Amino acid sequence: MDQLDQRACLGEFLRSRRARLRPEDVGLTDYGRRRRVPGLRREELAQLAGVSVAYYTRLEQRDGHNVSAEVLDAIARALRLDGTERAHLMDLARPRARRRRPSRRPQQVRPALRTLMDAMDGVPAYLVGHRQDVIGWNRLAAALFGDFGALPAAERNLVRLMFLDPATAELYGEWECQACWVVSNLRLYAGQHPDDEQLSALVGELSVKNEEFRRLWAAHTVADKTHGVKLLRHPLVGEMRLSFETLTLPDDPTQALVTFHAEPGSASEDALRLLASWDAQRVAEQAAGAAAEHTAGHTAGPEAGREAVPAAAPADVEPAARLGATARVRDAATA
């Protein structure tokens, strides 16, 4: 897929925002004439913004050169845009000069930030970069959302996982709401980085492979939700409602730390604690198994080594066995 056409995006965004308004929403009289398209007509929007119909039409037809900030503000007011949508309109209509193209090289995570995430006991946390790529995470985040480390780097992307990974789709109890949000956030990023070739490739792949993504992308909704609550249905510990906070790094605004926590004293807190216990037990069993294999390799003879069959690590066992291990952890915690 070619790089995103910012002029085309401008026209499509304006049309999508115009289509969601009715004459009565903005104080105009609807005389009952049959409308060929939903929402306001171009001439109605131009009247509200105080510009000529020809001028506004040129904007929707990819000619946004030399448009003034005053005109954009008037159009934003007429379209009832919120702050995020207004900023997106400015990005599309007046692209910043000397925009840096996101590097093809993988983004780096500062060692101190990795240490911080690992030290967040009982708090799932991951770090997102360009295009909602997951570039860092702690152990509890992997237990909650899936083993990011087992995926190729190109597939560690929240939007891609949402639409192409069935396990991720099943994890979200309110999938439609979450899917809309991640696409809206990606649209916002696209307005800021129209020359990101990896973004164009991602949008192209998802548009081909998933009809729902194609529909949501065409809606041109933009959002920047930095906190809220997610409903998760984990296959081991059940349903949880976790609050999330998104903290943009002050020294690199292209990276953001996302943390999750449960309300104190809630069933979700119990479930999250249980998941942490299960993960700790899994890691301890893996370490014990590795130590036993190391010892056996030094003490057993060649024939014994040939006959030995190493036990499977907890991460490799069947789901039923995992649930059995989880039940043992629960019993131990409540004993």
PDB file of C-alpha atoms in Angstrom, residues 1-7 9 187 190-191 193-196 199-200 203 217:
ATOM      1  CA  MET A   1       0.000   0.000   0.000  1.00  0.00           C
ATOM      2  CA  ASP A   2       1.277   3.474  -0.826  1.00  0.00           C
ATOM      3  CA  GLN A   3       1.807   6.123   1.813  1.00  0.00           C
ATOM      4  CA  LEU A   4      -1.423   7.600   3.153  1.00  0.00           C
ATOM      5  CA  ASP A   5      -2.790  10.406   0.956  1.00  0.00           C
ATOM      6  CA  GLN A   6      -3.228  13.224   3.446  1.00  0.00           C
ATOM      7  CA  ARG A   7      -5.350  15.340   1.078  1.00  0.00           C
ATOM      8  CA  CYS A   9      -7.888  11.878   4.278  1.00  0.00           C
ATOM      9  CA  ARG A 187      -6.361   7.315  12.785  1.00  0.00           C
ATOM     10  CA  ALA A 190      -2.011   8.600  10.839  1.00  0.00           C
ATOM     11  CA  GLY A 191      -2.850  12.295  10.741  1.00  0.00           C
ATOM     12  CA  HIS A 193       2.551  10.611  10.536  1.00  0.00           C
ATOM     13  CA  PRO A 194       1.116  10.299   6.995  1.00  0.00           C
ATOM     14  CA  ASP A 195       4.539   9.356   5.609  1.00  0.00           C
ATOM     15  CA  ASP A 196       4.972   6.308   7.857  1.00  0.00           C
ATOM     16  CA  LEU A 199       1.660   2.344   9.051  1.00  0.00           C
ATOM     17  CA  SER A 200       0.491   2.167   5.447  1.00  0.00           C
ATOM     18  CA  VAL A 203      -3.536  -0.495   7.373  1.00  0.00           C
ATOM     19  CA  TRP A 217     -11.102   2.777   9.407  1.00  0.00           C
TER      20      TRP A 217
END
